[in-house]
């Protein structure tokens, strides 16, 4: 069985194909601990773009939730949950349906390795943004983002509102999935994501200059100082596509990485994004898995032909598309048949897969943001 056609273009996006149900008892969910020198702090920001109507819900203003992780001082602060409670419930129900298991098997409120609201370690820190795959929440990159924060980066995970099953805002308000429809669905989705990302970059500039971009002006961690002169971005699947398309139009991004995501609206019609058709001046990293690589993806071939900046590629042959998310670690803990999981996360050892991804992303951003 081949992996879901997420990398064949946005028309092939998105949910996991249903897996057989399992009667095995649930194993408590957890992610691998970050290995960098710093404790990780975490704070959520509610951002409202008063200049932009929401493209999915008429009569509303575009608003986003982002999670900022950062190098923190040791000690204090409660552990940050993987997802806020209402979003955790709804996303668990969504995932459970596609996995063919009971929703109570998935408790997405488990503790991560970050601590909420603790003071930052101080100093101006380079920034890395994260965009998840279409229909998935910002939480699915937590293991990678905690690692980068532990290595000295300020990381910013973006929820693209109305794509995930649920996005939870302050006070417990939840916004559900409302996807675009029609022949230009893919272009609409990416255009919205690029606008979201550029707005987050604006908010980071406010934060870097001592302001508070949070809509409720909730207190920020002391000493949180992103260095907006050094910003990278990466994303999984449609998030990788979003990274490249944002870099075409916004010079504030200095380096980017695409984790197993096509750069095509339609592979068959050879309708590619601007990054593939025009290339970039900034350095870029392409990470692929399983049967997807530059050898099999025409949009990546176009990108490599046009790319002007430095480019690196890395392939995980025994991984699969969702190996580049927290599902690589979380799904095997559920006690499901490994053969059923293989089309989604491959047969690679989860610890080895995670360590390799962390090493690749860390080395890439260290070189181009920390100049190492």
Steps between C-alpha positions, in 0.01 A plus 500: 500500500635839402483807718204739475538733198580808706816570305333470159356852522244677713217321324622186677491645850415379773383271781650168603325205340307300760701234679362184661364540851704359786381377836839557664507729801622851436858585586552847655615739231834680524763655276879461511669756722700778336875460532627859474663704773192707590177438687205573270236763577168539321236768455192516274412820316161598360559715192227698325558643151255789499595586141394161358156338485503128565484328159305202635230657720321805363469803725790407727856624541796269450647385831767246583640306792875445515723328753834665573770278653828645619816431702397550862651526843496178695223415745144614566190506286246226428562255217332611177231259372525370146164658413252719686211292641217574257724478194656182639158334524388591149831420333512167684153419367612592149815287518318210667250479214779472246693250714195285571538521878299643788559870558581446868812314390650837402567745782662797330524697824815310600789708633771614261855590604438877493391709798240771466590863555845453654757780451713482188869432529574845363680622193381555145414165349457398135146403403359193323134489387304177448200429276328157530346288227156601373220398738745440785558708816817687588568245775619227260848655478552520877794257525697686234413844637588415860836376379575822311394709801731294720781585257447874534227590249169678547253280310151599390241235405205632299144367498336586168150559636215295348737231367544277809203326657519763776698809597444611858512870586516669842196430715442159341346626175559249221507561126427190291613387155365700205693418183488684166321336208508530124764463229750733667490334843874440514591851399254645751640284777863595434420868448325509839792323666754740350296798621478339845877454510576857395264627769682290759827656381343843561401393852854381569634842408268653759624251757864565411452872561354453846130496408237238575315371190264277700139611443421481873840645595563210732837517678800384299795305642770729633799534272337354187689676220482353149767617256296586192814556296550120501185307410458152355193291430409138440183304451361156432317417175286806417701678769816442298324636192392799711860557607628524143213721383545739792871528428428605140302802618655588836871570534479483880545122478870416476483119467231237452432128508231284342424173681364263234261749342427543130538846347215436256136598482467221243784267407315361196436848356849614603348790695773586748550769757720802440786350702517206257458713189732782604735362764623684809809697594484375860637161611250216503484145637290220348423202726316205345394149596391167355413513130502881490817687407638736239528197271122444513361853549498719186434814707819437698687444176378837375602663828850352488538613139412859590645531852774764528579477871668207674289187508529175694300180476459207740296183452357260761448183297333293771281788619174629353315827470391533864847407623561876491238565770442395861297207367835325445526472878135502608340240272722205602402560864137411424568130463363480145628253243837636375414383148195728506712797609781442251334687208491812714815494714703230329702231670779723629574497872318808639794608716741477209262688272450780753872529574584522131242770435614702799861476387417603143284798597738613776806486275322683219367786711824523699688556176270762351357674808781462753770509229666186636 
